[in-house]
Coordinates of C-alpha atoms in Angstrom, one line a residue:
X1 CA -153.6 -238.4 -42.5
X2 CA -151.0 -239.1 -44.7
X3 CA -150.2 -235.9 -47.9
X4 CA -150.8 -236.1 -51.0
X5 CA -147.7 -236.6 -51.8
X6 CA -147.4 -239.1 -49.9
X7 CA -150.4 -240.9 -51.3
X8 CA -149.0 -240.4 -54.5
X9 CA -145.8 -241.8 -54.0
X10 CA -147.7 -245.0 -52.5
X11 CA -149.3 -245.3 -55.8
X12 CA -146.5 -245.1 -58.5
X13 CA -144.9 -247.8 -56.4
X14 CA -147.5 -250.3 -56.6
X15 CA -149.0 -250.1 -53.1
X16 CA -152.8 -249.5 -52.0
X17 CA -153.7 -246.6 -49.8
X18 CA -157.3 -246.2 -48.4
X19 CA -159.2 -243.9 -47.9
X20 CA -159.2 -242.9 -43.5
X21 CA -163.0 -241.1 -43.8
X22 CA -164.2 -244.4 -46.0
X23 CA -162.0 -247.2 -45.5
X24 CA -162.0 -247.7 -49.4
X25 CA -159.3 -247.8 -52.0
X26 CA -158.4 -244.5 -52.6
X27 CA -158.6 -244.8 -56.8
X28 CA -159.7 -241.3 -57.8
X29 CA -158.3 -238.4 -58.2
X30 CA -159.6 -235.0 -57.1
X31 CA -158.4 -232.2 -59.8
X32 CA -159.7 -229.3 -58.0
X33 CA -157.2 -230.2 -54.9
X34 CA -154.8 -231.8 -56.6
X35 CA -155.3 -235.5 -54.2
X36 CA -156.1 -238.8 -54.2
X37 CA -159.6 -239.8 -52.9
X38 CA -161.8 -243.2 -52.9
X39 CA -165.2 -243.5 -55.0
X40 CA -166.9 -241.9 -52.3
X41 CA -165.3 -239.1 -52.0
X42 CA -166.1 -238.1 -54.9
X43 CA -169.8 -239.0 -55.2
X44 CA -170.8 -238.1 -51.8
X45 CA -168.2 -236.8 -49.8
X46 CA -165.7 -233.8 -49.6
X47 CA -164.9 -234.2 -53.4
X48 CA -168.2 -233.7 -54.9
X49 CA -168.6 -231.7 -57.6
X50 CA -164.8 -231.6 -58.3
X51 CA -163.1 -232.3 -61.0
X52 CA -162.2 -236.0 -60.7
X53 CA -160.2 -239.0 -63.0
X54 CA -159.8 -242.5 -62.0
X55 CA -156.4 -242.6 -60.9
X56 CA -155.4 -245.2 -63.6
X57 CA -156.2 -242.7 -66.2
X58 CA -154.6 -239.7 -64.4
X59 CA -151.4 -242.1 -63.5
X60 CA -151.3 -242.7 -67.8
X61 CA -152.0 -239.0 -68.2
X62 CA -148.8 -238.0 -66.1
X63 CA -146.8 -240.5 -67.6
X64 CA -147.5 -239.8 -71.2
X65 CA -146.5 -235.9 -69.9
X66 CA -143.5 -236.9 -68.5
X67 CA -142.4 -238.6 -71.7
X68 CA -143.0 -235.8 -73.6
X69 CA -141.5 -233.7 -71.6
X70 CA -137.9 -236.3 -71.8
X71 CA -138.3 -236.4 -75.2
X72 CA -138.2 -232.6 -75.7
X73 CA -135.5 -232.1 -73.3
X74 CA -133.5 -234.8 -75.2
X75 CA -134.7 -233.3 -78.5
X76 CA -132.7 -230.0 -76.9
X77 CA -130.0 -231.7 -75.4
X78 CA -129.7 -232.6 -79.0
X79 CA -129.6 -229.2 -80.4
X80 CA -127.4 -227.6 -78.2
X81 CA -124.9 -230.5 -78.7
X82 CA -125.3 -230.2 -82.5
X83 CA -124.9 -226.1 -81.8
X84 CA -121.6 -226.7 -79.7
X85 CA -120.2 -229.1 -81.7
X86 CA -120.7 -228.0 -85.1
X87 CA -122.1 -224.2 -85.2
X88 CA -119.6 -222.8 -82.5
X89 CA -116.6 -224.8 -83.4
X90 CA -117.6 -223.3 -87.4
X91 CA -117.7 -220.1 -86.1
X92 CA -114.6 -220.4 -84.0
X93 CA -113.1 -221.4 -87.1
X94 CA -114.2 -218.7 -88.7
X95 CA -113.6 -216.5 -86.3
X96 CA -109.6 -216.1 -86.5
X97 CA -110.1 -215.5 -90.7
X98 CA -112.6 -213.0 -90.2
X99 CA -111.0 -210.9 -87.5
X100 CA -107.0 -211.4 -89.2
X101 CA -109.4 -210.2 -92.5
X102 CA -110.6 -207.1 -90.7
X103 CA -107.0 -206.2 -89.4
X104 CA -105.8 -206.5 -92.9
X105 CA -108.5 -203.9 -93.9
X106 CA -107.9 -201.6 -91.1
X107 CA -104.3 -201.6 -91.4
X108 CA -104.9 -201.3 -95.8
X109 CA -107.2 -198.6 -95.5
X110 CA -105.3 -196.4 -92.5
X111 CA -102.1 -197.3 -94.5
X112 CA -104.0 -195.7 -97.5
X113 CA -105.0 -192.8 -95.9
X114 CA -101.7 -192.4 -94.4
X115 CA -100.1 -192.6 -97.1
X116 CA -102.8 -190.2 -99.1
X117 CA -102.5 -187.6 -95.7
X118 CA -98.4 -187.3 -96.8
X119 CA -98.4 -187.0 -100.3
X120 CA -100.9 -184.2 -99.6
X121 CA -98.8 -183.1 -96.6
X122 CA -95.5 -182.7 -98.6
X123 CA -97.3 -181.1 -101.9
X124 CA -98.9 -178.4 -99.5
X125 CA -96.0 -177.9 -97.5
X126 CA -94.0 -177.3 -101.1
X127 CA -96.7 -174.9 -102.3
X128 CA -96.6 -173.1 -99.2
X129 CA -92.7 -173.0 -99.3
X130 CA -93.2 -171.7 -102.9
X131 CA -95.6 -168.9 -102.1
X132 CA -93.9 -167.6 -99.2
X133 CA -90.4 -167.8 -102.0
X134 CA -93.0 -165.7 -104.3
X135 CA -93.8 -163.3 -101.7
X136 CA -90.3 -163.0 -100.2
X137 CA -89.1 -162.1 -103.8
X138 CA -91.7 -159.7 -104.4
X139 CA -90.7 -157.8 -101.1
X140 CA -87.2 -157.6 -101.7
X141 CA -88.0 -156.5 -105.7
X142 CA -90.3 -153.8 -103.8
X143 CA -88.0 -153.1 -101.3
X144 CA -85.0 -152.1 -103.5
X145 CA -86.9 -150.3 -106.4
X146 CA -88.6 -148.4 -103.7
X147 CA -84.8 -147.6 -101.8
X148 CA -83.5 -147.3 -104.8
X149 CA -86.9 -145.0 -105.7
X150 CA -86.1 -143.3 -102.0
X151 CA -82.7 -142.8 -102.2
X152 CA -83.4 -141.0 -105.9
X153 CA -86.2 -138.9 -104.6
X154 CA -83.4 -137.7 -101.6
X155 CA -80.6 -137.0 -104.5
X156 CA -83.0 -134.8 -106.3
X157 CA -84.4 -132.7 -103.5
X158 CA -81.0 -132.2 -102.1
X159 CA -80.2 -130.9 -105.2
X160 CA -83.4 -128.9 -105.7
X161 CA -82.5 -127.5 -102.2
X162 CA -79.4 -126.6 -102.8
X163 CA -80.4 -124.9 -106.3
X164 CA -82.6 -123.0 -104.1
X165 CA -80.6 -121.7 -101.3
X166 CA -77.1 -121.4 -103.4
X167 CA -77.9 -120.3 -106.8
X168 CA -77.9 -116.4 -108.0
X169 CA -80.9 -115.0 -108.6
X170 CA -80.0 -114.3 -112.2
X171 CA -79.1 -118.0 -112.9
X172 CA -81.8 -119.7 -111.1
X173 CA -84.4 -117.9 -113.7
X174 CA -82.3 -119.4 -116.7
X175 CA -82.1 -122.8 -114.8
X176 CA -86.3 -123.2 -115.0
X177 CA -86.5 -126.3 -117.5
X178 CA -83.4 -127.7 -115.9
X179 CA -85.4 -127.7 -112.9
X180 CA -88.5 -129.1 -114.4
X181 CA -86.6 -131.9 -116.0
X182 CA -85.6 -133.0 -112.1
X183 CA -89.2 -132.5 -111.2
X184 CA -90.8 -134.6 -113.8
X185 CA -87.9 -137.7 -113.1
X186 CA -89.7 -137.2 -109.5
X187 CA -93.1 -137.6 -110.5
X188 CA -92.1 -140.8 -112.8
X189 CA -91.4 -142.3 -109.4
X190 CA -94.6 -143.2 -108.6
X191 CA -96.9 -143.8 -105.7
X192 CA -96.0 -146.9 -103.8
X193 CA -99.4 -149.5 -103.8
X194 CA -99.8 -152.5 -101.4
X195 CA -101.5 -155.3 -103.5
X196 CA -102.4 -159.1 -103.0
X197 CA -99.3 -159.9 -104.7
X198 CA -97.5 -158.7 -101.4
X199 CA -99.5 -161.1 -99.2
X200 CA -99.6 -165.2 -98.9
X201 CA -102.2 -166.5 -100.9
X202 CA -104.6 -168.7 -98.8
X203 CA -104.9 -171.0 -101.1
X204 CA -101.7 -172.3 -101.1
X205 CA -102.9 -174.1 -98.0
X206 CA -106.4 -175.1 -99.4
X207 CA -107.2 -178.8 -99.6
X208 CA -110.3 -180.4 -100.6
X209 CA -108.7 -183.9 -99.1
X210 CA -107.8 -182.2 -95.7
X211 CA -111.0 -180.4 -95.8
X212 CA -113.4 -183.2 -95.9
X213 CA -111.4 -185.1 -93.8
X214 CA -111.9 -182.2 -90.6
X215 CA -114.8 -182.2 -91.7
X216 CA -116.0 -185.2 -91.6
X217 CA -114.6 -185.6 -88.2
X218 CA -116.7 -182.7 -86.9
X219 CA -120.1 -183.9 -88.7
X220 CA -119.4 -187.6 -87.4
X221 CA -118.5 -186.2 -83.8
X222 CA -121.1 -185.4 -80.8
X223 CA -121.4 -181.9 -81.8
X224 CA -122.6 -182.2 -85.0
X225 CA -125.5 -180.7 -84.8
X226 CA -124.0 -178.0 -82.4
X227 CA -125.5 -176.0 -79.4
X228 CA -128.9 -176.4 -77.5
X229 CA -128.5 -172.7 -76.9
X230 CA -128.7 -171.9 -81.1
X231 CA -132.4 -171.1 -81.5
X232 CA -134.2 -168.1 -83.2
X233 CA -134.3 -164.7 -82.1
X234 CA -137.9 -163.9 -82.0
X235 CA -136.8 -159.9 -82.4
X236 CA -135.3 -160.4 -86.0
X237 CA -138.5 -162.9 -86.9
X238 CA -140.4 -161.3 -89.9
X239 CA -144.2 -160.6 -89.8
X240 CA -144.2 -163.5 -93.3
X241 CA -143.3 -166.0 -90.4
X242 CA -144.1 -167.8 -87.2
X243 CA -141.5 -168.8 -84.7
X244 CA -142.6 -171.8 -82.7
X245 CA -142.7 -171.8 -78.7
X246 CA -139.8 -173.8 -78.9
X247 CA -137.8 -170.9 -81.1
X248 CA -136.6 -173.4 -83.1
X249 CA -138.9 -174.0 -86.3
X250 CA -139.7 -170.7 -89.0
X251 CA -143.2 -171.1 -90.7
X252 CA -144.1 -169.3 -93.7
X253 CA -147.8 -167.9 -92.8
X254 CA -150.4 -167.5 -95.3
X255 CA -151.1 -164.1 -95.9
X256 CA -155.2 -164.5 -94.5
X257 CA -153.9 -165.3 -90.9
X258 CA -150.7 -163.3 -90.8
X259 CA -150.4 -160.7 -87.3
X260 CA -148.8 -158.0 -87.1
X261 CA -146.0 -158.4 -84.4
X262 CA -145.0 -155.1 -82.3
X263 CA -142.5 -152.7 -84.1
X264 CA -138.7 -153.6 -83.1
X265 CA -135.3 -152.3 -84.7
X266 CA -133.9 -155.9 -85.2
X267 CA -137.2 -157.6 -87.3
X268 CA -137.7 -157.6 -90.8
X269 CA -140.4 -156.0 -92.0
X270 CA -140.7 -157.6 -96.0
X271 CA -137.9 -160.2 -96.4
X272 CA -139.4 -163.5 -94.6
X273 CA -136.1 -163.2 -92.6
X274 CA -135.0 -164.6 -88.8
X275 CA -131.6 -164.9 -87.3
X276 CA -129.9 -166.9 -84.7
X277 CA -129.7 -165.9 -81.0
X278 CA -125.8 -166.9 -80.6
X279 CA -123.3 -164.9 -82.3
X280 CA -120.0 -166.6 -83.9
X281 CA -116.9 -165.3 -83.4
X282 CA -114.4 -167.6 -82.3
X283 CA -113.5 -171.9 -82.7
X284 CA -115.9 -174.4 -84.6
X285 CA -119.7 -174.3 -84.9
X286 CA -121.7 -176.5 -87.0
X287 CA -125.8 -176.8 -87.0
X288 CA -128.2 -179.1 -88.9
X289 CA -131.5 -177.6 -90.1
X290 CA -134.4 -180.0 -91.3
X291 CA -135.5 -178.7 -94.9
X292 CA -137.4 -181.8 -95.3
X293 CA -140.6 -180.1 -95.7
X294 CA -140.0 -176.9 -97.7
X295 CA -139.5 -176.1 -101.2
X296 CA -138.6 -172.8 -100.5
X297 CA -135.8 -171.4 -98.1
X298 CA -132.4 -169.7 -97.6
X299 CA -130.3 -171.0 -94.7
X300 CA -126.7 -169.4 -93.7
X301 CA -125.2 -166.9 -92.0
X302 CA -124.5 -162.7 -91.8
X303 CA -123.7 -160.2 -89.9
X304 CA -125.8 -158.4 -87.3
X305 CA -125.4 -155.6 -89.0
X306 CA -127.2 -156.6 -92.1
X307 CA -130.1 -154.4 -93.1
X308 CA -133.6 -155.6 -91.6
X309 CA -136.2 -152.5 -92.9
X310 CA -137.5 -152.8 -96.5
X311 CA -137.5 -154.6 -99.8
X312 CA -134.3 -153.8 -100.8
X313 CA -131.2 -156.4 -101.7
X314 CA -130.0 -154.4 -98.3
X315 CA -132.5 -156.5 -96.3
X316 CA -132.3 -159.7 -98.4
X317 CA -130.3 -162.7 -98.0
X318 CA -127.7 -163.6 -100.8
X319 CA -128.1 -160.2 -102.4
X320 CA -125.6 -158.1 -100.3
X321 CA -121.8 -158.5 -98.9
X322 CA -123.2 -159.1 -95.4
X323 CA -124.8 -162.7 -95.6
X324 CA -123.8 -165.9 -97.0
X325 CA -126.7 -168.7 -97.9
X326 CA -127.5 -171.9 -99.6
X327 CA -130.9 -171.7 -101.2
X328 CA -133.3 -174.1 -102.9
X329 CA -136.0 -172.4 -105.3
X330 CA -137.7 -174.0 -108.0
X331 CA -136.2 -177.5 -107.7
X332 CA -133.0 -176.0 -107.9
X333 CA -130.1 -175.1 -105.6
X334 CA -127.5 -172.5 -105.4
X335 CA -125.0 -170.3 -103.1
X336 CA -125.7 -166.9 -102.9
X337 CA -123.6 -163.9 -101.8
X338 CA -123.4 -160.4 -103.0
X339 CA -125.8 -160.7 -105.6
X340 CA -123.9 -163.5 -107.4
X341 CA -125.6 -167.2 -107.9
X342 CA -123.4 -170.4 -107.8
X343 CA -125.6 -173.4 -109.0
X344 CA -125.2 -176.5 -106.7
X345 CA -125.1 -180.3 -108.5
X346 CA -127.6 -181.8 -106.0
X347 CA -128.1 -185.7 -107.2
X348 CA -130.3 -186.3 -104.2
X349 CA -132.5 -183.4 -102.1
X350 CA -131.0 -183.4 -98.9
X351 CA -134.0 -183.7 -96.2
X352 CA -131.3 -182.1 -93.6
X353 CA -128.6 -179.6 -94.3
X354 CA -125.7 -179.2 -92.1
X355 CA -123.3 -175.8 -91.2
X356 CA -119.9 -175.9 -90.4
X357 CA -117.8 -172.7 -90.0
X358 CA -114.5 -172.7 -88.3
X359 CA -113.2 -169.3 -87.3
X360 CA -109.1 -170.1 -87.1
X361 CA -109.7 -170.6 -91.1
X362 CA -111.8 -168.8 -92.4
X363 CA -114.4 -171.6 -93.6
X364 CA -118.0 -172.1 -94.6
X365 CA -119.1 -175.4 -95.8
X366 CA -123.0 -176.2 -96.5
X367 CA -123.2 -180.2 -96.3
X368 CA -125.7 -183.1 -95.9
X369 CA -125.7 -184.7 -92.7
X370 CA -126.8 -187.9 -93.8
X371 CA -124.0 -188.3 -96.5
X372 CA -121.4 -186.2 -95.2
X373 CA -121.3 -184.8 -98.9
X374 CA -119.8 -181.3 -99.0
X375 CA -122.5 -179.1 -100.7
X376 CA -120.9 -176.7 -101.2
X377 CA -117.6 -174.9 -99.2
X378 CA -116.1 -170.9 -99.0
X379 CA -112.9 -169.3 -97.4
X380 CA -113.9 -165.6 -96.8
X381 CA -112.2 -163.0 -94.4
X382 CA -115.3 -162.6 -92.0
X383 CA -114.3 -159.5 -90.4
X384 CA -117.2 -159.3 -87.7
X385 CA -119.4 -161.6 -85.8
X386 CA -121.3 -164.2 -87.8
X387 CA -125.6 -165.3 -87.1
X388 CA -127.0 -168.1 -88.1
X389 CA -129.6 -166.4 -90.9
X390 CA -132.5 -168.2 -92.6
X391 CA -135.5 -167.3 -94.8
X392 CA -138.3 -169.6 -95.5
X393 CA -141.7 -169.4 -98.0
X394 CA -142.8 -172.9 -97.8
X395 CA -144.1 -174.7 -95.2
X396 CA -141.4 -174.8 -92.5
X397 CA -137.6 -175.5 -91.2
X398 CA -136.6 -176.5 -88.0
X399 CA -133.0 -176.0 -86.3
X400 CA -132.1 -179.7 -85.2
X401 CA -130.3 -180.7 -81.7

């Protein structure tokens, strides 16, 4: 029995099969599996019940699909001639403009900041030259009124000596106000005082240009948002808060379902204080804390030995010389250290804020991740270890990585 393939092929080209079981034309097709039958097939043999077509109408049926099918393969033979011909050769045409145009810009806008990076270069390197002229004249002014101060001082003991051992008894009781003359020169002297004036001011080096430049290489870098290891300490969490299992988000607790956690040196008992785990010391750290959700909160950094017992401004952030914050209160935003408020021009409210302090100089700069604006920055001479400090009474903020 010949396939039904074969069949098929007997039929587009014009010649009559029959059917082997009925020895009739096979003119019908059987849908359900996909062959040619005869008339009989299908109403009393093998086929019936199937889905069957003359063959005529299934022949027109594949026919018409096949010409639909060359149409819409001509139809995207089409396209894709009119896309090589006219789209890619446009955009290889374009293509040479827009990449010599991008060039230009990246040469333009390097040459600009080159250029911007050595005008700043030579005026620091001047001011620098001039302070360290300012100091060096100031050390050798001190330096020879204080020989010249020494060298007096030697004179008039010598001589004071030398009255003392040498002269008659008789004459040293008439010389008293010549000796109290010498004296007082000797007390007009002075006490020698080291003062800032004796030391290189830092400043001479300070540049807001060279400052948001490092940092916006840090804050656009992969450490931005800093250490996986810089979580909470749950010791130094204050009864106001909860620290979540993570030990990464402070929430302020209502004071209905507050606890009261175990007694430990390092917690805070009234401020709704926590610090970080991982003290700072040495190279460049910078963290990201989502403030999204609070009105209310403190974040910076302090010493370990800031106070954690009572209600004091011992214990509470901003208000002593051990910590340094940026806090939002009231709609409005500030830097606090030592008691003294700096207001803060935010134009948007940062949902973020980012930390960055760098050791080698000295530097604390609040900033908005999303931005890179600088929020706010300080230069202080830490003197010990630095924690990440926070305080929160609304809702909740969360330490980022």
């Amino acid at each position: 029995m010949e396939s039904a393939t074969d069949a098929e092929s007997g039929i587009f080209s014009g010649e009559c099969e029959l059917c082997v079981e009925h020895e009739t034309e096979l003119d019908w097709f059987c849908g359900t599996e996909l062959k040619l039958i005869c008339s009989h097939c299908a109403i009393v043999g093998p086929c019936h019940g199937h889905t069957v077509t003359p063959l005529a109408t299934r022949v027109t049926a594949v026919r018409n699909q096949l010409v639909d099918v060359c149409e819409k393969i001509q139809l995207q033979a089409l396209r894709i001639e009119r896309f090589i011909d006219q789209t890619l050769t446009a955009k290889e045409q374009k293509l040479q403009t827009a990449a010599s145009t991008a060039r230009e810009q990246v040469v333009a806008q390097i040459s600009a900041a080159r250029e911007a990076l050595e005008e700043e270069e030579q005026r620091l390197l001047e001011e620098v030259q001039r302070e360290e002229e300012r100091v060096e004249q100031c050390l050798l002014t001190q330096r020879a009124h204080w020989s010249q101060a020494l060298e007096s001082l030697s004179q008039t003991r010598s001589s004071l000596v030398h009255t003392l051992t040498h002269t008659p008894d008789a004459q040293l009781v008439t010389s008293v106000q010549e000796i109290a003359e010498r004296v007082e020169e000797t007390e007009g002297v002075g006490e020698p005082c080291d003062t800032e004036q004796l030391n290189l001011n830092p400043a001479c080096s300070d540049s807001k240009l060279l400052r948001s430049l490092w940092a916006t290489a840090v804050l656009l870098g992969p450490n931005a948002y800093g250490s996986s290891n810089l979580k909470f300490d749950e010791r130094t969490v204050s009864p106001l808060l909860s620290l979540s299992d993570d030990f990464c988000t402070l929430t302020f607790v209502h004071k209905k379902i507050r606890q009261s956690p175990p007694y430990d040196p390092a917690r805070f008992d009234c401020w709704p204080n926590a610090l970080g785990s991982v003290p700072m010391s040495s190279g460049t750290h910078s963290w990201v804390v989502d403030v999204g959700q609070s009105a209310a909160f403190k974040v910076g950094v302090c010493y370990s030995s800031l106070e954690r017992k009572g209600s004091g401004n011992e214990a509470r952030l901003g208000y002593n010389s051990q910590s340094w914050v940026l806090s939002h209160y009231d709609g409005d935003y500030s830097f606090c250290h030592a008691g003294k408020k700096v207001p803060l021009q935010v134009v948007k409210r940062p949902q973020r804020i980012g930390l960055l302090l760098d050791w080698l100089s000295q530097t604390l700069m609040f900033y908005e991740p999303d931005s890179s604006a600088v929020l706010y920055s300080i230069t202080h001479h830490f003197s010990a270890p630095l924690l990440l400090a926070c305080a929160v009474t609304d809702r909740s903020i969360t330490i980022l990585h």
